[in-house]
Every structure is written in C-alpha cells, then in structure tokens.
Short mmCIF file of C-alpha atoms in Angstrom, two decimals:
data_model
loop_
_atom_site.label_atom_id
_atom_site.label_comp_id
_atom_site.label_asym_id
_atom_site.label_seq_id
_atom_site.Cartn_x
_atom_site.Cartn_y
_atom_site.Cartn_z
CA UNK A 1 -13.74 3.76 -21.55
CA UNK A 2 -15.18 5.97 -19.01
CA UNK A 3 -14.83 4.13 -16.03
CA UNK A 4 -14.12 5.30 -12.40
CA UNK A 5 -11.04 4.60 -10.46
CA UNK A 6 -11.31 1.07 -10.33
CA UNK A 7 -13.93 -0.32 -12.38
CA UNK A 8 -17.85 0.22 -13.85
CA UNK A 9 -20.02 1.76 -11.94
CA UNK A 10 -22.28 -1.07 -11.20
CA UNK A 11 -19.13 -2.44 -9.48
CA UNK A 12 -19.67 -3.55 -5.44
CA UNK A 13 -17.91 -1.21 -3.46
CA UNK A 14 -16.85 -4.06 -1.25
CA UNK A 15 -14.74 -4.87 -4.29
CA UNK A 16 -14.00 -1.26 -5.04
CA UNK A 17 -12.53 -0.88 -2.07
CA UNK A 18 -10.20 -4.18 -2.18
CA UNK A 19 -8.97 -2.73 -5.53
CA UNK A 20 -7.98 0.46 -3.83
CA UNK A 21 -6.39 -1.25 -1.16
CA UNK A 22 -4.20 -3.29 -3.76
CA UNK A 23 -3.38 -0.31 -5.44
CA UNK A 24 -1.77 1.69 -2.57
CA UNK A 25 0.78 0.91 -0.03
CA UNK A 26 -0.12 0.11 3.55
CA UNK A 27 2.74 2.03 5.44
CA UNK A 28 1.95 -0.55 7.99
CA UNK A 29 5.58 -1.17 8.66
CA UNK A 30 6.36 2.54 9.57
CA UNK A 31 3.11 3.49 10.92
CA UNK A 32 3.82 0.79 13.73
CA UNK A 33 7.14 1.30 14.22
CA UNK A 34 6.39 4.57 15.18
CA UNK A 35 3.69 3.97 16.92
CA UNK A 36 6.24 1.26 19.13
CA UNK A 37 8.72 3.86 19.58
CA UNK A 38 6.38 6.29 21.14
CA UNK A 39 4.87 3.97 23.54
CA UNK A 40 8.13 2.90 24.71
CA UNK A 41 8.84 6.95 25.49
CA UNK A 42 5.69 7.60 27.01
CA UNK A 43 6.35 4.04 29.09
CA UNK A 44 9.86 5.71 30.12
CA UNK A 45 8.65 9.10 30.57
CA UNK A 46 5.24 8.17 32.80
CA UNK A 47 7.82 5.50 34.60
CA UNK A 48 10.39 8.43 35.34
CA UNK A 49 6.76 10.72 36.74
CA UNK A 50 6.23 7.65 38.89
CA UNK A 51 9.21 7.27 40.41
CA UNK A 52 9.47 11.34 41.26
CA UNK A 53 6.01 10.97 42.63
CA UNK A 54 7.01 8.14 45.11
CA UNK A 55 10.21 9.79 45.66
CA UNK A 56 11.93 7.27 44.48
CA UNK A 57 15.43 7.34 42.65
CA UNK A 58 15.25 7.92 39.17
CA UNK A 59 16.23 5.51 35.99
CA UNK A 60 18.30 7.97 34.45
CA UNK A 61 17.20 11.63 35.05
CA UNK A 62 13.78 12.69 37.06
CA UNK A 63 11.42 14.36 34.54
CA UNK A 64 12.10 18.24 35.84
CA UNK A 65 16.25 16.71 35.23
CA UNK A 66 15.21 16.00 31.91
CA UNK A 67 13.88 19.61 31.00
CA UNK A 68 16.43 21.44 32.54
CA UNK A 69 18.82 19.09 30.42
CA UNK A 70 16.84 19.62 27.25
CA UNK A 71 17.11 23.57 27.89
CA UNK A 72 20.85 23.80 28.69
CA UNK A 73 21.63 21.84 25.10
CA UNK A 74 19.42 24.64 23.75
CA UNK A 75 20.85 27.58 24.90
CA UNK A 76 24.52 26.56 24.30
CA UNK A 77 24.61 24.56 20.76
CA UNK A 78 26.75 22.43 19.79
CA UNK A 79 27.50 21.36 16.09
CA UNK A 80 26.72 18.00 17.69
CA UNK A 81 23.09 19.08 18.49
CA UNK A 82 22.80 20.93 15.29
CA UNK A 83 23.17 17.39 13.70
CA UNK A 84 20.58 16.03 16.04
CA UNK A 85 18.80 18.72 14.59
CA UNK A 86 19.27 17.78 11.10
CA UNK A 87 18.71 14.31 11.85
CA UNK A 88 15.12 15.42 13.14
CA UNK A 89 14.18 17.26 10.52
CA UNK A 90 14.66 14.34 7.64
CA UNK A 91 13.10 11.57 9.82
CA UNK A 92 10.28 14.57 10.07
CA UNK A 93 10.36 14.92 6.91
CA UNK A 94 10.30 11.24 5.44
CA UNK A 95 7.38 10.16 7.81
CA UNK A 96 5.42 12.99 5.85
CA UNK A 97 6.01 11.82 2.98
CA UNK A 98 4.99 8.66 3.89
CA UNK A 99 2.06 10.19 4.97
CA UNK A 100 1.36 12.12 2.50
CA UNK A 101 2.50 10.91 -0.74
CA UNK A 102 0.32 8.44 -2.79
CA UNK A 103 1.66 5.38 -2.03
CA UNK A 104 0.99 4.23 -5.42
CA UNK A 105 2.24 0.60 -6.27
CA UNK A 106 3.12 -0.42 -9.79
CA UNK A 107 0.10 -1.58 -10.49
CA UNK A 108 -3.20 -0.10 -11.83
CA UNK A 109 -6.87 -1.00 -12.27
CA UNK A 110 -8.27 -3.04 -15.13
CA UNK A 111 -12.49 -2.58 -15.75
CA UNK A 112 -14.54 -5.43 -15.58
CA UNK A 113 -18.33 -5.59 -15.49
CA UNK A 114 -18.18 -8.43 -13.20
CA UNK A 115 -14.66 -8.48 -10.73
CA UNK A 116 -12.44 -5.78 -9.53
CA UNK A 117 -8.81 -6.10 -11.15
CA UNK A 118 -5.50 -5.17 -10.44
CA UNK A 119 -3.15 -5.93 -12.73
CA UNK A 120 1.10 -5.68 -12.31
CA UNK A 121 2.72 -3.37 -14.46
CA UNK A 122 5.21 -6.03 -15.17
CA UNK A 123 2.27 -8.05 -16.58
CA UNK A 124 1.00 -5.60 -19.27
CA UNK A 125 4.54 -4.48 -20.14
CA UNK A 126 5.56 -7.76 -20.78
CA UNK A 127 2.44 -8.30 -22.72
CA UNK A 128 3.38 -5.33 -24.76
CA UNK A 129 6.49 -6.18 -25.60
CA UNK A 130 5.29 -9.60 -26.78
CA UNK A 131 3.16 -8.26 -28.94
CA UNK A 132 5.53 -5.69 -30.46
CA UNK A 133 8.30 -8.24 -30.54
CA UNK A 134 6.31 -10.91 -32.49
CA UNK A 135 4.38 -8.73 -34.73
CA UNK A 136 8.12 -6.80 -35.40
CA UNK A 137 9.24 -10.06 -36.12
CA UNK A 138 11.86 -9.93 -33.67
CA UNK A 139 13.32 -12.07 -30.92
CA UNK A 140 11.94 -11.60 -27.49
CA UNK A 141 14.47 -9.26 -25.89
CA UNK A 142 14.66 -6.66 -29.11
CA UNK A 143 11.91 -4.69 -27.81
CA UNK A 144 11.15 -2.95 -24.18
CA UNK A 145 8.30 -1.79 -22.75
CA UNK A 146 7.91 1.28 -20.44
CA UNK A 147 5.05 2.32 -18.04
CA UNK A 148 3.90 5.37 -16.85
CA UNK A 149 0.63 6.18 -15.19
CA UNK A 150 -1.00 6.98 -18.28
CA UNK A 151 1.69 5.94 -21.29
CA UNK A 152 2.95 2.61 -22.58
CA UNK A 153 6.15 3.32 -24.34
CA UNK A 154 7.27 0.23 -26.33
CA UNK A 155 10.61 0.73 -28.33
CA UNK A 156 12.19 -1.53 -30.70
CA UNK A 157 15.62 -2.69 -31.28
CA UNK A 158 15.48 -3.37 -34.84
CA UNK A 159 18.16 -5.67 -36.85
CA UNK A 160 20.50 -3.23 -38.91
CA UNK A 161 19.25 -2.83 -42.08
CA UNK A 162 16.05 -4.29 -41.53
CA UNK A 163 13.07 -1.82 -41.61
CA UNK A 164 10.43 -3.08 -38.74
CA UNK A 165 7.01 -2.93 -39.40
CA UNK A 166 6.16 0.16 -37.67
CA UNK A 167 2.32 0.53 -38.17
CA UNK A 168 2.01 -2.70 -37.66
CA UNK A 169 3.30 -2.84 -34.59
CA UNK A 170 1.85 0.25 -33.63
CA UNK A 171 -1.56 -1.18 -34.67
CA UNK A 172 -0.98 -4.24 -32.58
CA UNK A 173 0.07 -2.82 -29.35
CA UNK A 174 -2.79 0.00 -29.91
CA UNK A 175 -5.12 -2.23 -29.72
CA UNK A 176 -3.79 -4.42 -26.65
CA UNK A 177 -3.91 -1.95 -25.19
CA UNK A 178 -7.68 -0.46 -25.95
CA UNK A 179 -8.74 -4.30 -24.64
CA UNK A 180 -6.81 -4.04 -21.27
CA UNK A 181 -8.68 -1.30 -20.75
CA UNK A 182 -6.41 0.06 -17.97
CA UNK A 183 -7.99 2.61 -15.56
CA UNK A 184 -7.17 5.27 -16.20
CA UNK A 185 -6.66 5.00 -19.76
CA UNK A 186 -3.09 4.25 -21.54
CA UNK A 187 -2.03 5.45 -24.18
CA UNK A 188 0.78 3.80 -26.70
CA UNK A 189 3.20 4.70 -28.20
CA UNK A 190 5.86 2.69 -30.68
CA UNK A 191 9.27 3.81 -31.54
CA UNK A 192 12.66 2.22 -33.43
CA UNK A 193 15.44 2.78 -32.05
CA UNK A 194 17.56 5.10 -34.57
CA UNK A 195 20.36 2.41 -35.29
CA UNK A 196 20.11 -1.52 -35.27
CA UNK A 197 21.74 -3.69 -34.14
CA UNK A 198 23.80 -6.96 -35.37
CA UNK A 199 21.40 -10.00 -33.92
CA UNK B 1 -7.34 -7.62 2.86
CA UNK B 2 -7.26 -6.79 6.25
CA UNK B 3 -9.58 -4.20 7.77
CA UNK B 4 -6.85 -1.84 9.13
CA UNK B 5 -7.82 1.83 8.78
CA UNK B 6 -4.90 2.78 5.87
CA UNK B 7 -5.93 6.24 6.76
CA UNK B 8 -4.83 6.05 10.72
CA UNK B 9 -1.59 4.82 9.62
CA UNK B 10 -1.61 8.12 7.67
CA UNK B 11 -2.20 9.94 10.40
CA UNK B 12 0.32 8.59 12.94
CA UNK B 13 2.97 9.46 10.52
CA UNK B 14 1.73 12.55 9.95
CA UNK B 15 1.05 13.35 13.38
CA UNK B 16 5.12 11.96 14.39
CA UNK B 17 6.51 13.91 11.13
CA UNK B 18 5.08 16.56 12.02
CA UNK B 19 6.35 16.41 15.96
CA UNK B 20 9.85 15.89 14.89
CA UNK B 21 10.05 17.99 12.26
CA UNK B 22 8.93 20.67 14.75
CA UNK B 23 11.37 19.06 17.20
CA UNK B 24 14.21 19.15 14.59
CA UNK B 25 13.11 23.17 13.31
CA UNK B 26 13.68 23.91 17.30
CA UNK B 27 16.89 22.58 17.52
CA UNK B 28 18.37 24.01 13.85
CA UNK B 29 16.45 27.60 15.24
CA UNK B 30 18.67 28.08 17.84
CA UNK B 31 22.19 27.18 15.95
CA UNK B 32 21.61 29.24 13.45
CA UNK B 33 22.25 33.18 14.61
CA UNK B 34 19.18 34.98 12.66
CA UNK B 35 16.65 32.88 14.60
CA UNK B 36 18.62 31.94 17.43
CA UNK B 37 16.72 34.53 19.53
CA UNK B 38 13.37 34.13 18.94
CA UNK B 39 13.75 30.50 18.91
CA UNK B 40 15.38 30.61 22.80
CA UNK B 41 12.98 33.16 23.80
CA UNK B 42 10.02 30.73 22.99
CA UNK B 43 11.70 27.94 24.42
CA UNK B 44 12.47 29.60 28.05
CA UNK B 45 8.70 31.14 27.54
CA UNK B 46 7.82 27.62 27.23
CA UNK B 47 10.00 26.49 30.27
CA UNK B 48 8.77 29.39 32.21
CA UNK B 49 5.53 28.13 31.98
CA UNK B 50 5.83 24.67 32.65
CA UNK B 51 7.81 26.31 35.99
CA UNK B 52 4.99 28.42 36.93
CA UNK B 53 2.52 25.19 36.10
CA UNK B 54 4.61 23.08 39.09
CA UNK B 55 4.96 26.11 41.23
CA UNK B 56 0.82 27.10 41.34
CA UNK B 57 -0.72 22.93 41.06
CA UNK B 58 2.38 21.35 42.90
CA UNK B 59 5.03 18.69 41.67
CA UNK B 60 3.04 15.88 42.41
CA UNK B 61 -0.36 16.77 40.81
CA UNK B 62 1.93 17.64 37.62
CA UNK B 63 3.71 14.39 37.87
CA UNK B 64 0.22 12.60 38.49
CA UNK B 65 -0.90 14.34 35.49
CA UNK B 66 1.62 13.74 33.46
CA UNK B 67 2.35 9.88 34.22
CA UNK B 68 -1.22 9.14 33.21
CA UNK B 69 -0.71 10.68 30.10
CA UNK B 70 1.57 8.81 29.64
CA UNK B 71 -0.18 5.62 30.02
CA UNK B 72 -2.92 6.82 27.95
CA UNK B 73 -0.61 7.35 25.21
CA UNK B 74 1.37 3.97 25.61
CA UNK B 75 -1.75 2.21 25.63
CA UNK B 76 -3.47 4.28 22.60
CA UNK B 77 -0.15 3.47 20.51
CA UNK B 78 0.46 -0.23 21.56
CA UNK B 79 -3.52 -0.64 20.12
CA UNK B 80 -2.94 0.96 17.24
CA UNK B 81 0.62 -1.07 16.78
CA UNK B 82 -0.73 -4.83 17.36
CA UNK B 83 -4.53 -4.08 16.36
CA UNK B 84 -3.84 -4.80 12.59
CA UNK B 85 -4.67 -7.05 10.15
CA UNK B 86 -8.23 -8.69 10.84
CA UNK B 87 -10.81 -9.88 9.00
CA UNK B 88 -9.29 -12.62 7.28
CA UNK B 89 -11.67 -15.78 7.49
CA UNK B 90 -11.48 -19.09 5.88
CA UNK B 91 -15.47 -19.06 4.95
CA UNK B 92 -16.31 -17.88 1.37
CA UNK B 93 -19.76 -17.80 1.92
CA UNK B 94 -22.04 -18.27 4.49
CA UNK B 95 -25.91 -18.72 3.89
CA UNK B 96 -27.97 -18.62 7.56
CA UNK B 97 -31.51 -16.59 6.11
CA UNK B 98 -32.74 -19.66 4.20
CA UNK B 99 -35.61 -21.49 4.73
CA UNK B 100 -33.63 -24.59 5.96
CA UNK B 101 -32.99 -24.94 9.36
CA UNK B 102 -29.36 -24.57 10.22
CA UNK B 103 -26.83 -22.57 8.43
CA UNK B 104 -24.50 -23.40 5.15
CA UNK B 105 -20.62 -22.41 4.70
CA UNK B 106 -18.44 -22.48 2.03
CA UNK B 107 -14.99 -22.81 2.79
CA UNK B 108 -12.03 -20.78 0.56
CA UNK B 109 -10.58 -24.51 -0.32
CA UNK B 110 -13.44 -24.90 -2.14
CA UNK B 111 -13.80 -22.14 -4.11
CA UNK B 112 -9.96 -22.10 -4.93
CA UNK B 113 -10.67 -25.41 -6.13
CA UNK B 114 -13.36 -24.99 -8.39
CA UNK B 115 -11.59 -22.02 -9.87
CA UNK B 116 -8.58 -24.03 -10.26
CA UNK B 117 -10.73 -27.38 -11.94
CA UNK B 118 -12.20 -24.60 -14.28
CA UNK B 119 -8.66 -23.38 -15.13
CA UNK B 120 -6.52 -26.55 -15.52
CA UNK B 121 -4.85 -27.07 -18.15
CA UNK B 122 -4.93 -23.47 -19.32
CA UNK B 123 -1.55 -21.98 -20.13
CA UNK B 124 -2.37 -18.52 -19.56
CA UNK B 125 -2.38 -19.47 -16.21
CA UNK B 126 0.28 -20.57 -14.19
CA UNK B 127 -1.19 -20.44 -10.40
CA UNK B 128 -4.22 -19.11 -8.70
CA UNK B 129 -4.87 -18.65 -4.92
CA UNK B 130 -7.83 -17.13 -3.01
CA UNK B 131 -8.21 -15.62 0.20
CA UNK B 132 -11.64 -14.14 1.95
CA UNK B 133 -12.09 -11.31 3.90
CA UNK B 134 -14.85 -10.39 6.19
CA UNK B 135 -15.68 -6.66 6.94
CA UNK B 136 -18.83 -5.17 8.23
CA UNK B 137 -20.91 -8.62 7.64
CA UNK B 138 -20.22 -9.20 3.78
CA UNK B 139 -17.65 -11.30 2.20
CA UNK B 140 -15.13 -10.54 -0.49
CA UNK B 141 -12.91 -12.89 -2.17
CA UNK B 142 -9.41 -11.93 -3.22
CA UNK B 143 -7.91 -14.10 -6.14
CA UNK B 144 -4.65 -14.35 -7.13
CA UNK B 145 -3.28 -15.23 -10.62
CA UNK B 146 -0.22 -15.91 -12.10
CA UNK B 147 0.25 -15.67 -15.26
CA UNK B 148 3.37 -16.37 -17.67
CA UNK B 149 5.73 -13.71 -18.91
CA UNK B 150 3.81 -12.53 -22.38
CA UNK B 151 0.37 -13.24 -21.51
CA UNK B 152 -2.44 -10.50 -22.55
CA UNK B 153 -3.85 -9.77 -18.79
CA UNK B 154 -7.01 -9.14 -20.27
CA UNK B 155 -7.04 -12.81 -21.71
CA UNK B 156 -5.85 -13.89 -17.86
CA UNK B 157 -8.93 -11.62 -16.82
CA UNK B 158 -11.49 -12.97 -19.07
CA UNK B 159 -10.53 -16.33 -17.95
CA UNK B 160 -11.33 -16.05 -14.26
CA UNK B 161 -14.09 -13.79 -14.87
CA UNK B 162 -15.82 -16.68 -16.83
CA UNK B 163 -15.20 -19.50 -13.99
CA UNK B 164 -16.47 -16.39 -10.96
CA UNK B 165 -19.73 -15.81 -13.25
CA UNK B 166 -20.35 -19.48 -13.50
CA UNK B 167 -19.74 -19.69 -10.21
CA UNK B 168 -22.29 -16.71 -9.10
CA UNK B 169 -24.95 -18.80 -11.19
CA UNK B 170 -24.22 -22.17 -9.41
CA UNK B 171 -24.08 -20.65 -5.78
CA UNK B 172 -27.01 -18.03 -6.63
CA UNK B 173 -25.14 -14.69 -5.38
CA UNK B 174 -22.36 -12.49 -6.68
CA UNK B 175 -19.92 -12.14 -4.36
CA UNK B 176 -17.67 -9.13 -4.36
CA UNK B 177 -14.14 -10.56 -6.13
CA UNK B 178 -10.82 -8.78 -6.51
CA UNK B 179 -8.73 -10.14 -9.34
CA UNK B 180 -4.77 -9.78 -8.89
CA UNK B 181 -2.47 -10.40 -11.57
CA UNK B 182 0.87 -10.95 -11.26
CA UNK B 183 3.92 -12.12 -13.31
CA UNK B 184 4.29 -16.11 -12.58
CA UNK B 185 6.20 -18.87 -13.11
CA UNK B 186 6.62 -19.51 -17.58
CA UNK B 187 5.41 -23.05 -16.76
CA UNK B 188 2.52 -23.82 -14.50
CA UNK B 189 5.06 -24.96 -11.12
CA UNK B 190 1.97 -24.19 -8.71
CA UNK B 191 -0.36 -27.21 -9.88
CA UNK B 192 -3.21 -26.42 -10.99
CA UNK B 193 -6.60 -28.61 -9.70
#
C-alpha cells in the first residue's frame, strides 16, 4: 500500500484536506485565548497612551510610570520576580509547543479509492483485539491491543496451561490489519503473556 | 470543518511563546549573577532609547503613536479571536449551471437520510451523522459513523463507501466525503432511518 498521507492519489484534495484537518488538533482554544489576552493589554495599554495624551489621570500607572516600574523590578530582583520569571518562561515555552508540536490526534488515515477516512485508534484496537481474542479462543478481555503510529501490539492473556494458538492469531490479526490498510502502514505484532492466568 | 487557517493559530502561539519566553529569559537574566550584567545593560540601552525617542519626537507624538498601535493590535487580535469557524452550510449540493431555469439544492437531511435508509438495519453500524462544509465554492461532506466495540473499520468503511458511490451515480457527481469512525454505542441507540 503505497498511498500518500491520507489516501490514493486520485483522491479530491477537498477531501484530503478534511482528513488532515481530522487528524490534527486545532489549538483553537489556546490560539484565542491568547489572542483575547493580548487585545485586552493593548486595549489597557493604548487606553493608559490616551489618557497621558489628554492629560488626563491615569487608570493605574501612565505608560512612562509603567516603564520606569518595569526597570526598577529589573535592576533590583527579587526571588519574587525571579518566579515571575520562571512562570514566563514555561507559559513561553508550552505555547511553543503548542505551536510547534504535531498535534497529532489518536487517530490515523485509512485509503479508500472513493472517500477520505479517519478512523479512531480505539476502533482498530478494539477490532484487533476481537480478532485475537476470538481466534485465541478466549474471552473478550484476555487480550489487549496497543497502538503506535506505525505498530499494533496485541498481547494475550492466555488460560494457565492452555497453549493459545499463536500463528493463528498472528495470521488473523496480520491480515486485519493488511485490509485496514492504515496510512501509514501498521505493522502487527502478537505476543502471550509468559504466565496465564486462572479464568 | 470549518475554514479557520490551523496554521495562523500556529503562528499566534508561536509568535506569544516566543514574546514571553523572551520576556521570561529577561527577567531570569538579570537574577542570575553571570548574566545579570549584560542582561541590565541591554535593558537600560533599551530604556535609554525609548528616553531619547520621547525627548527628540515629543511625549505626545509617542503616545499618539503608540495608542494606535495599540488599537491596531486589539483589533487584529479580537478578528483573529471571534473570526473562526465558518463555512458550515446546511446545503449538500447545489446545482445552478444546468440547463433548467432556476437552481437545485440538496439539503444535509437528505443525504444523512439516504445514507442512513441504506444502512438500517446493519449492525456494524450503530449511528451516522453528516455535516457539509463550504470552502472556496465546492462542497464537502463530513460523515460520521459509529460503530460497535469489535467491528473491523474497514467493514464500517466499505459499508458507507457503497451507499456514497451509489449515491454519486444517482445525483451524477462525486462529491468530496470524509469518513470518521468512531467507537459507538454496542447497540444501535442513535436510530438509524
């Protein structure tokens, strides 16, 4: 399956980009929140310029006040300002890695000739385990399935004493797996836990 | 699907990371001894010249200046803030170039319902919504599908895909369609058709 990103090639890009959407956070929430905290500081700050300019009293300091103010902490620290400090630097910090990290979801891209699909990773790993569990011959809740971006790791909690079908299994899930056709590519991978357990 | 830029929010947070990290590197500089005087020097450079600014253009014009910055700014973020979402519409398909006079729409109830008529009854499937967006003149359609704990998505997929194809043939176009498929209800609690 060599598909791009999100689907064939002959895929609409309309749809393309939907998919990509789906698959990556907004960072709508932070974006704007930011966004509201800086117009209410440039509201403050251009009402404080205002005020000095009609020579009017200020709200709280005029905006010459301000710098001095901003100066003084500056030359004279306090451990109180080296915490403001701090406190800068990891809300810096956070909002760029919001920025810049991927943002992926758990969820990936599934090819199909005709739609774009995004499918939750708690679909296919439930699927998976399914699969392993009834081919195992095992009750639902003997077997788990982990995903990574490119690795489905299903393990089995076998009944003591009982030998599970392991090729069978692995067969199974294999080739779920080769029909989801997950983009980009999974690969599977069965294991038995080392001791049973009493059911 | 709305037709927010994703990559503006990227930048705002870049931009304001970036600002207060800055902000926050100041503050630590001069604490800490090693930096402490570079960091002060730069900041009374700094201070010197927004001194010398008032002193040569005058207090007001710098106040001027600076309060319609501000506003600019304000303005620019409160936009950005409450410009989102967008291009959300209720029409599936619209079809004004015929040779008819007048125009036809399809609303999203409709399509929803056929795709829901074609679906009944399976067990796969547990619930199915659509939604259409609207961005730069062409339609999309967003479906979402719920399917049971267990279910194969690709079965889930195949499914849909079949109704959306007969679909294309009995409307004559191939819309653009986004498929979502997430864990739902074990028994079908959103009715289906």
């Amino acid at each position: 399956m060599s598909a791009p990103a999100t689907g064939p090639r002959g895929l609409d890009p309309v749809a393309r980009r939907a998919a990509r959407r789906s698959l990556h956070r907004s960072r709508s929430a932070p974006a704007v929140v930011t966004l509201v905290v800086a117009a209410v500081l440039a509201v403050y700050l251009g009402t404080e310029a205002v005020l000095r300019l009609l020579d009017r009293p200020a709200l709280l300091a005029t905006p010459g006040a301000l710098a001095d103010a901003a100066v003084r902490v500056l030359q004279d620290p306090s451990p109180a300002v080296t915490a403001v400090g701090v406190a800068l630097v990891v809300l810096g910090v956070v909002l760029l890695g919001l920025a810049l990290a991927p943002g992926h979801r758990s969820r990936r891209a599934m090819a199909h000739e005709r739609l774009a699909v995004v499918v939750d990773d708690a679909v296919l790993a439930s699927a998976l385990t399914r699969t392993a569990t009834t081919v195992a011959g095992l009750q639902r809740g003997r077997a788990q399935t982990w995903l990574t971006r490119r690795l489905a790791d299903v393990r089995l909690q076998p009944t003591s004493g009982v030998e599970p079908p392991l090729e069978q299994v692995r067969a199974a899930v294999a080739e779920q797996v080769r029909i989801t056709a997950a983009v980009p590519p999974l690969r599977a991978e069965v294991r038995a836990a080392a001791r049973g357990s009493v059911s | 699907m709305s037709s927010t830029s994703r990559a503006a929010n990227r930048l705002v947070l870049a931009l304001a990371g970036l600002l207060l990290l800055t902000a926050g590197l100041v503050v630590l500089g001069v604490a800490v001894p090693a930096t402490a005087g570079p960091v002060a020097s730069a900041v009374d450079g700094v201070r010197g010249g927004l001194q010398e600014l008032v002193t040569t253009v005058g207090s007001p014009t710098v106040h001027a200046v600076g309060a319609a910055v501000a506003v600019v700014v304000a303005l620019l973020c409160l936009v950005l803030a409450f410009s989102r979402g967008g291009g959300r519409t209720g029409t599936a398909l619209r079809d004004a170039d015929g040779e008819q006079p007048g125009s036809v729409e399809l609303g999203v109830g409709l399509v929803r319902d056929v795709l829901r008529a074609g679906l009944a009854g399976r067990p796969e499937i547990s619930g199915l919504s659509v939604s259409a967006w609207r961005r730069r003149g062409r339609t999309g359609w967003q479906v979402l599908v719920r399917t049971p704990a267990g279910t194969p998505p690709r079965t889930v997929v195949d499914l849909v895909g079949a109704q959306v194809e007969l679909l294309d043939a009995q409307l004559g176009r191939r819309v653009p369609v986004l498929v979502e498929v997430t864990r739902g209800p074990g028994a079908a609690r959103v009715p289906l058709a």
